[in-house]
Short mmCIF file of C-alpha atoms in Angstrom, two decimals:
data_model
loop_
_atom_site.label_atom_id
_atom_site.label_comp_id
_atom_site.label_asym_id
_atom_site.label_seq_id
_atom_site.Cartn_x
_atom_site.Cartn_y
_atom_site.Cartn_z
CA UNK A 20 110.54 107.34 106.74
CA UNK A 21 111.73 103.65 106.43
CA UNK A 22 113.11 104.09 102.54
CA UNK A 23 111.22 100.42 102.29
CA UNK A 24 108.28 102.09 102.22
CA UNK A 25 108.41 103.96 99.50
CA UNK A 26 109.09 101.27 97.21
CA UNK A 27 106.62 98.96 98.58
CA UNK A 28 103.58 101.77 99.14
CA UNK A 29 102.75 100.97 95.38
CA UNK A 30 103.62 97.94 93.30
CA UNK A 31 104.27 99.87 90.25
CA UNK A 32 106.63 102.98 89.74
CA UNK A 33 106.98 104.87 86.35
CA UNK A 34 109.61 107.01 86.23
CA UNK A 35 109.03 109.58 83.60
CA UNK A 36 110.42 113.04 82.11
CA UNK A 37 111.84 114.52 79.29
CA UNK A 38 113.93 113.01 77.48
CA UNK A 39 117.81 113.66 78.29
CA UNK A 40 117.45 113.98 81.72
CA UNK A 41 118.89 110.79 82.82
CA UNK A 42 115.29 109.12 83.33
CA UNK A 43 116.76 105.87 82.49
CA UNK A 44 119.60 106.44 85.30
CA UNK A 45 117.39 107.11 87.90
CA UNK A 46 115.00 104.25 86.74
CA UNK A 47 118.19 101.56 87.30
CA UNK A 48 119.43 103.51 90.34
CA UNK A 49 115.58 103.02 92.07
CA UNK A 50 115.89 99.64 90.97
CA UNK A 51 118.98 99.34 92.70
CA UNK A 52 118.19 101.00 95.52
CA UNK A 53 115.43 98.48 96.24
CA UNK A 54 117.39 95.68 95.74
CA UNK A 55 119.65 96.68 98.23
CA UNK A 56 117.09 97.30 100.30
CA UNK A 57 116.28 93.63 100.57
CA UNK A 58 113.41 94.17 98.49
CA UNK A 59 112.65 91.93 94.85
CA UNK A 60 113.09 94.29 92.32
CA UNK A 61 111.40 94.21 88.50
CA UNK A 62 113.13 96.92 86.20
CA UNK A 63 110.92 97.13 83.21
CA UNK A 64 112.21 99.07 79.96
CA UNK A 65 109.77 99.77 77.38
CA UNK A 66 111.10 98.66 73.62
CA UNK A 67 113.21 100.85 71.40
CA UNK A 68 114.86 101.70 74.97
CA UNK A 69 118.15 100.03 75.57
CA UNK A 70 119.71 102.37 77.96
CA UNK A 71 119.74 100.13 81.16
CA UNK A 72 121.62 97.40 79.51
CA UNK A 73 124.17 99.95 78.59
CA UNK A 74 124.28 100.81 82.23
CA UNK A 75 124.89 97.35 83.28
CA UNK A 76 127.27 96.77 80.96
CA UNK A 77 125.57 94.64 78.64
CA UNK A 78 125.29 96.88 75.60
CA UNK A 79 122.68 95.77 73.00
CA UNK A 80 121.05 93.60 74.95
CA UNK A 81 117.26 92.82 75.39
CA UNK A 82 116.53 91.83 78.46
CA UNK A 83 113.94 88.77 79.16
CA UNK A 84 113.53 88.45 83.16
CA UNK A 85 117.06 88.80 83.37
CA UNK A 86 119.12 88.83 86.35
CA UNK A 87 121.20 91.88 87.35
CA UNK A 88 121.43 91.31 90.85
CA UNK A 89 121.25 88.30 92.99
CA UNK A 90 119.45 88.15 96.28
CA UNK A 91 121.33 87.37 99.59
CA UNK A 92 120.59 86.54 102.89
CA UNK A 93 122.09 87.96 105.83
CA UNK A 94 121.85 90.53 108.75
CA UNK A 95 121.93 92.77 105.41
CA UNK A 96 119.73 90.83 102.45
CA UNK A 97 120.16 91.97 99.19
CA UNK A 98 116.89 91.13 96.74
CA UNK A 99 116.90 90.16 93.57
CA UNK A 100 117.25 92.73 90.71
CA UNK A 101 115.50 91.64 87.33
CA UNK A 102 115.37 93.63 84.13
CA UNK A 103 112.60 92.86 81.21
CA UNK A 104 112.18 94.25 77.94
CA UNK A 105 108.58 94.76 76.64
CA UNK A 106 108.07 94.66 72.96
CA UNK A 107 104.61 96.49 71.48
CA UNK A 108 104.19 93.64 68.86
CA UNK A 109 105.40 90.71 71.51
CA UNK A 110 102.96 91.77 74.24
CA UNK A 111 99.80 92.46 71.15
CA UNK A 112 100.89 88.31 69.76
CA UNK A 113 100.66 87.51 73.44
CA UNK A 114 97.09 88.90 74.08
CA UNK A 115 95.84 87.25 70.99
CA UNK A 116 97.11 83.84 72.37
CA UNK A 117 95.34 84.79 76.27
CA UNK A 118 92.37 85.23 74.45
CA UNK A 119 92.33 82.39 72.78
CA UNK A 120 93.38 83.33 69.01
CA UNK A 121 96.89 82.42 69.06
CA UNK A 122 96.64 81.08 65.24
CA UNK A 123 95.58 84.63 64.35
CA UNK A 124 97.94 86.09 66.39
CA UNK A 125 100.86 83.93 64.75
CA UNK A 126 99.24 84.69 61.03
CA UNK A 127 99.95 88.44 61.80
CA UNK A 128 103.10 88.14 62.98
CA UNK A 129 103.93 86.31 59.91
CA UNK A 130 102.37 88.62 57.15
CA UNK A 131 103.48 91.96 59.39
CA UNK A 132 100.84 94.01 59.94
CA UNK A 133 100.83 94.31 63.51
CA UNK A 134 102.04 97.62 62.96
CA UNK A 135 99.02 98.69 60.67
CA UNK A 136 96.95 96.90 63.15
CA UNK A 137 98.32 98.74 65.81
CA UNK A 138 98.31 102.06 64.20
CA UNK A 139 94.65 101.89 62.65
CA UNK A 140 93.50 101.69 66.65
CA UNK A 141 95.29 104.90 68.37
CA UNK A 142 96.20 103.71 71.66
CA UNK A 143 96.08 99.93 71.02
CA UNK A 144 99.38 99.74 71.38
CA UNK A 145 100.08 101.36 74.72
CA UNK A 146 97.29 99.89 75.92
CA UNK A 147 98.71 96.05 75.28
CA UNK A 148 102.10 97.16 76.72
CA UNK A 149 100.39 98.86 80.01
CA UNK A 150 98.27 95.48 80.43
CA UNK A 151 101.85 93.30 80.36
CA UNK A 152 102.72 95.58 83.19
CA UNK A 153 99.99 94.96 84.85
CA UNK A 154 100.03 91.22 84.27
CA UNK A 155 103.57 91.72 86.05
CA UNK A 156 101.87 93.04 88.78
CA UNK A 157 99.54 90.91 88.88
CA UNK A 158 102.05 87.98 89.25
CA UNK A 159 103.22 88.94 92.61
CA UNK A 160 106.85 87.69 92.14
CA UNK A 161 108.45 91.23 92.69
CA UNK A 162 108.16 93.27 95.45
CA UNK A 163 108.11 96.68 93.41
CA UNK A 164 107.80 96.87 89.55
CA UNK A 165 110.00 100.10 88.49
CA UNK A 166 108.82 101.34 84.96
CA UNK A 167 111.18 103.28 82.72
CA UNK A 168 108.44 105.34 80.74
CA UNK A 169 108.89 106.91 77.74
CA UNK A 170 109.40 110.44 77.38
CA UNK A 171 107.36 112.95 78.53
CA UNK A 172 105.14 113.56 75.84
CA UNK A 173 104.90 110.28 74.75
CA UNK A 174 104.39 109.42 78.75
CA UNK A 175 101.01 111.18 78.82
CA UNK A 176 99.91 109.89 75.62
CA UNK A 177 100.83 106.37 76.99
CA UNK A 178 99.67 106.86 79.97
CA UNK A 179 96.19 108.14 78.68
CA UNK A 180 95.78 105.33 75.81
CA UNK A 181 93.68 103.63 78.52
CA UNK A 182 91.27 106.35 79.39
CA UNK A 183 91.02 107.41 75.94
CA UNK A 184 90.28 103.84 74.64
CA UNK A 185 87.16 103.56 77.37
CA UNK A 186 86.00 106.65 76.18
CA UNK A 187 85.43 105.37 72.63
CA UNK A 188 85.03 101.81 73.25
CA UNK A 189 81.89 99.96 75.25
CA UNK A 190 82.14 96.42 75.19
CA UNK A 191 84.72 94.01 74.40
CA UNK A 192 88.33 92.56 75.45
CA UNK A 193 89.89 96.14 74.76
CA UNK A 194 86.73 97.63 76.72
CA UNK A 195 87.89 95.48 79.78
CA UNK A 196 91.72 95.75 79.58
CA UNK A 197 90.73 99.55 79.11
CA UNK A 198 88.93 99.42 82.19
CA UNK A 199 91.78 97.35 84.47
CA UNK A 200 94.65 99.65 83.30
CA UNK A 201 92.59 102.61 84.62
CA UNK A 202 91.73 100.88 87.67
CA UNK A 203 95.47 100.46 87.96
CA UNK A 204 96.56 103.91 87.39
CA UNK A 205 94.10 105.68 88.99
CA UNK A 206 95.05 103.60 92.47
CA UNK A 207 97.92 104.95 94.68
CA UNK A 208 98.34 101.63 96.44
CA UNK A 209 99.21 99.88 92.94
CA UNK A 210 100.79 102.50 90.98
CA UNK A 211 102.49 106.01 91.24
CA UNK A 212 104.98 108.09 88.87
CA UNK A 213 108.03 109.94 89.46
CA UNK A 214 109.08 112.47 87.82
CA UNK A 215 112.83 113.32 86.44
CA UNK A 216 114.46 116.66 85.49
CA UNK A 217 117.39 118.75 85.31
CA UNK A 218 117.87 121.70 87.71
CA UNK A 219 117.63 123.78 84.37
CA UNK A 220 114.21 125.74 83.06
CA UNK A 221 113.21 124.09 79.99
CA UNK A 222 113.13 120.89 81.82
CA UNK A 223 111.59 122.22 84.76
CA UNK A 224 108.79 123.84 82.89
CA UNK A 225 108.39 120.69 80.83
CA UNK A 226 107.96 118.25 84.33
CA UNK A 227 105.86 121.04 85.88
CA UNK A 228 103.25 120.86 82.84
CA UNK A 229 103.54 117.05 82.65
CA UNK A 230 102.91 116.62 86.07
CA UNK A 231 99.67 118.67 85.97
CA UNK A 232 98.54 116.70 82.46
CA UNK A 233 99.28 113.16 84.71
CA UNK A 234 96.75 114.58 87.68
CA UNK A 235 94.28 115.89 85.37
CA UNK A 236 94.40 113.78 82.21
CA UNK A 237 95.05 110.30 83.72
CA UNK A 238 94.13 110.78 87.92
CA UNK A 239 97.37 108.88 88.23
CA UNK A 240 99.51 109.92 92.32
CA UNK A 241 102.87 111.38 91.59
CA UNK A 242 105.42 110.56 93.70
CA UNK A 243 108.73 112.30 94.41
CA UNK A 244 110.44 114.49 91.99
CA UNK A 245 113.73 113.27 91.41
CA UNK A 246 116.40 116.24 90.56
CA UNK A 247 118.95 114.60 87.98
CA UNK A 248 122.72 115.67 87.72
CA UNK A 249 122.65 118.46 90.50
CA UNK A 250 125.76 120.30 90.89
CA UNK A 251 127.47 119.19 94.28
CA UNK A 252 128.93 121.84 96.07
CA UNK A 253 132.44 122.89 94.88
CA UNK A 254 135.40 121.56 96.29
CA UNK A 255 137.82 123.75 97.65
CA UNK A 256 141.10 124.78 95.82
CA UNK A 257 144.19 124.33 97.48
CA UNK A 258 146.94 126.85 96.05
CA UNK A 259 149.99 124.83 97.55
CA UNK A 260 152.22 124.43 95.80
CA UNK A 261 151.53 128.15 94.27
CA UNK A 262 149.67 128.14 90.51
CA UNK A 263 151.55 129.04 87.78
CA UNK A 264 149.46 132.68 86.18
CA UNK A 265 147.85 130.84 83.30
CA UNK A 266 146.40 127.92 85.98
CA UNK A 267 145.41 130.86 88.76
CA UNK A 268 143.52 132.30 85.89
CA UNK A 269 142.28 128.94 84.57
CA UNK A 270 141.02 127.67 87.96
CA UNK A 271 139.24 131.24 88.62
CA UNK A 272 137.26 130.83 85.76
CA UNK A 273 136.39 127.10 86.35
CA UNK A 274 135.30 128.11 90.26
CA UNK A 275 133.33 131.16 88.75
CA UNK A 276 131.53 128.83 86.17
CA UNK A 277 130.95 126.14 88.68
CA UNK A 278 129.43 128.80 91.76
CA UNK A 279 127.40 130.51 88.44
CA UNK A 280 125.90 126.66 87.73
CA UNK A 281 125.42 125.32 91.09
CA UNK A 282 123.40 128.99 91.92
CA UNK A 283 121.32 129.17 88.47
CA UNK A 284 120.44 125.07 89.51
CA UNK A 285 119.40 125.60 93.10
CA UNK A 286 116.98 129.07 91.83
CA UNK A 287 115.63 126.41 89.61
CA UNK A 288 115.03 123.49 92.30
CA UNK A 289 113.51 126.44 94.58
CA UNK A 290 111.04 127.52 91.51
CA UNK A 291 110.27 123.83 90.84
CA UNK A 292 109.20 123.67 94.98
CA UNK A 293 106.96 126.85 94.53
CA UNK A 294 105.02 125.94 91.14
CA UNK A 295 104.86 121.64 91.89
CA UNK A 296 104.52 120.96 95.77
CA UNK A 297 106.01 117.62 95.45
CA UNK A 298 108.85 116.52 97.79
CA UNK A 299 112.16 116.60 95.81
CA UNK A 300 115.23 113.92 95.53
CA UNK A 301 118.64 114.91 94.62
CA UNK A 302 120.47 113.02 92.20
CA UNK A 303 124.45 114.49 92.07
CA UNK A 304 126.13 115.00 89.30
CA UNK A 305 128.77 112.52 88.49
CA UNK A 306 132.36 114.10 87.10
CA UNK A 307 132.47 111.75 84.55
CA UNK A 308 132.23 111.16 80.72
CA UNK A 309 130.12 107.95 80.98
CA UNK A 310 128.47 106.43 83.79
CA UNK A 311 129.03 102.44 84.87
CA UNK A 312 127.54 100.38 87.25
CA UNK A 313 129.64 101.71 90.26
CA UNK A 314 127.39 105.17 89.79
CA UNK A 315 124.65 103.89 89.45
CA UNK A 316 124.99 102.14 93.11
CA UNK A 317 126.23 105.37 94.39
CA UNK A 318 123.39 107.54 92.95
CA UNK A 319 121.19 104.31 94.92
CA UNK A 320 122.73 105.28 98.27
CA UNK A 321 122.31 108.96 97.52
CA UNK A 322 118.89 108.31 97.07
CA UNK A 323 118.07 105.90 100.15
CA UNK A 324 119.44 108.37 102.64
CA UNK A 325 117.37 111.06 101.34
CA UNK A 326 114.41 108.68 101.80
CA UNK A 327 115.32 108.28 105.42
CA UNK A 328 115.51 111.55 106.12
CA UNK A 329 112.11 112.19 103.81
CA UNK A 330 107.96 112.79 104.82
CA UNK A 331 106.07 109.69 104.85
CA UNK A 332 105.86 109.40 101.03
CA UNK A 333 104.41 105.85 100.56
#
């Protein structure tokens, strides 16, 4: 397929899992990817998260439409890349002021109890953060919106805060921005997840349970499952000059361990293809204590060949 298509077969894609399995990493290295696909590229991070500014090397930082990556024309365009940090109590002040009580708004911001506000409505809270997103959307300046979700249980329960809140709600402002974030997630031409593990079983049986709870719970498509830190295949050991005993004996047990890992991974992957029948992406691991920004462009090309060479998943 033209990798293009994925990102643009859906203006909105949430990248969920559990957490630890580098759902952050593969939400910057999408975004990436469809940057340098030519495409204008929103990567949204929910707040508490601040794991893609550590991955562009701008630790701390809360990110406000932000540039990453600039666009540029050419035989090969780059688009832009934009990160934006949503805030729960930012994006409740800001529905106040759409709907036209912006001094009431301001007077809870001031005296604090958006939080009790918040809490005192289960849901409320997701819900005003899933409506910003689709605001985003709804502002057409991006040609993909890439979500980093929170973890998996907290993804369903944010994911279903809609549903949940039509259920117990009939009329009203919350009753209609109920209503348009289901009409969003429920429609595979403006939204889709993907889901993230590790080749290992807990998170395996985690994304397969999640990913039945997202079909049945909240009618939401899922996309491609994206396969986090795989094991590539081992390199082959040289012994010239000749190894010393202790480094023969060293470098047997590091290419049993490795040949153990990669073949406990792949039985994993293959169990993962039998229980979820979702097309899979493979994510390498990198051999490194911390990853930069010069991985996360590499795990981007890993990904857009894999795409080319991929079903028609848009």
């Amino acid at each position: 397929m033209d990798p293009s298509d994925f990102f643009t077969g859906c203006g909105i894609l949430i990248v969920a899992g559990k957490g630890g399995v580098g759902k952050t990493t593969v939400s910057a290295a999408l975004g990436v990817a469809a940057s340098q696909l030519g495409l204008n590229t929103l990567l949204v991070e929910i707040e508490g998260k601040r794991g893609l500014a550590t991955l562009f090397a701008e630790p701390g930082l809360v990110y406000d439409d932000t540039e990453l990556i600039a666009s540029k024309e050419g035989p090969n365009p780059v688009g832009q890349l934009r990160a934006r940090t949503i805030r729960a109590n930012d994006a409740l002040v800001d529905y106040f002021h759409e709907h036209g009580l912006k001094r009431f708004g301001a007077a809870l911001t001031k005296v604090g109890v958006l939080d009790t506000l918040a809490t005192s409505t289960p849901g409320l809270k997701d819900l005003i953060v899933m409506g910003k997103i689709k605001q985003l959307e709804a502002a057409s300046d991006a040609d993909v919106i890439i979500v980093d979700a929170p973890a998996s249980g907290h993804a369903i329960s944010f994911l279903r805060s809609a549903k949940g809140l039509q259920d117990t709600i009939d009329t009203g402002p919350i009753r209609r921005q109920a209503d348009e974030v289901v009409a969003l997630l429920t429609d595979p031409k403006r939204s889709q997840v993907v889901l993230v593990t590790l080749p290992e079983e807990t998170p395996v049986n985690e994304l397969i349970e999640t990913a039945y709870a997202l079909e049945d719970e909240v009618g939401v498509r899922l996309g491609p499952v994206v396969a986090n830190a795989v094991y590539p295949k081992r390199p082959l050991v040289e012994d010239d000059p000749p190894l010393d005993h202790e480094l023969t004996d060293a470098v047997a047990a590091a290419t049993q361990f490795w040949d153990r890992r990669e073949a406990d991974q792949h039985q994993q992957l293959d169990r993962l293809s039998s229980e979820l029948p979702l097309h899979q992406l493979v994510v390498t691991k990198r051999l490194t204590t911390s990853l930069d920004e010069s991985d996360i462009h590499a795990m981007a090309d890993e990904l857009i060949n894999q795409l080319k060479n991929a079903p028609d998943l848009a």
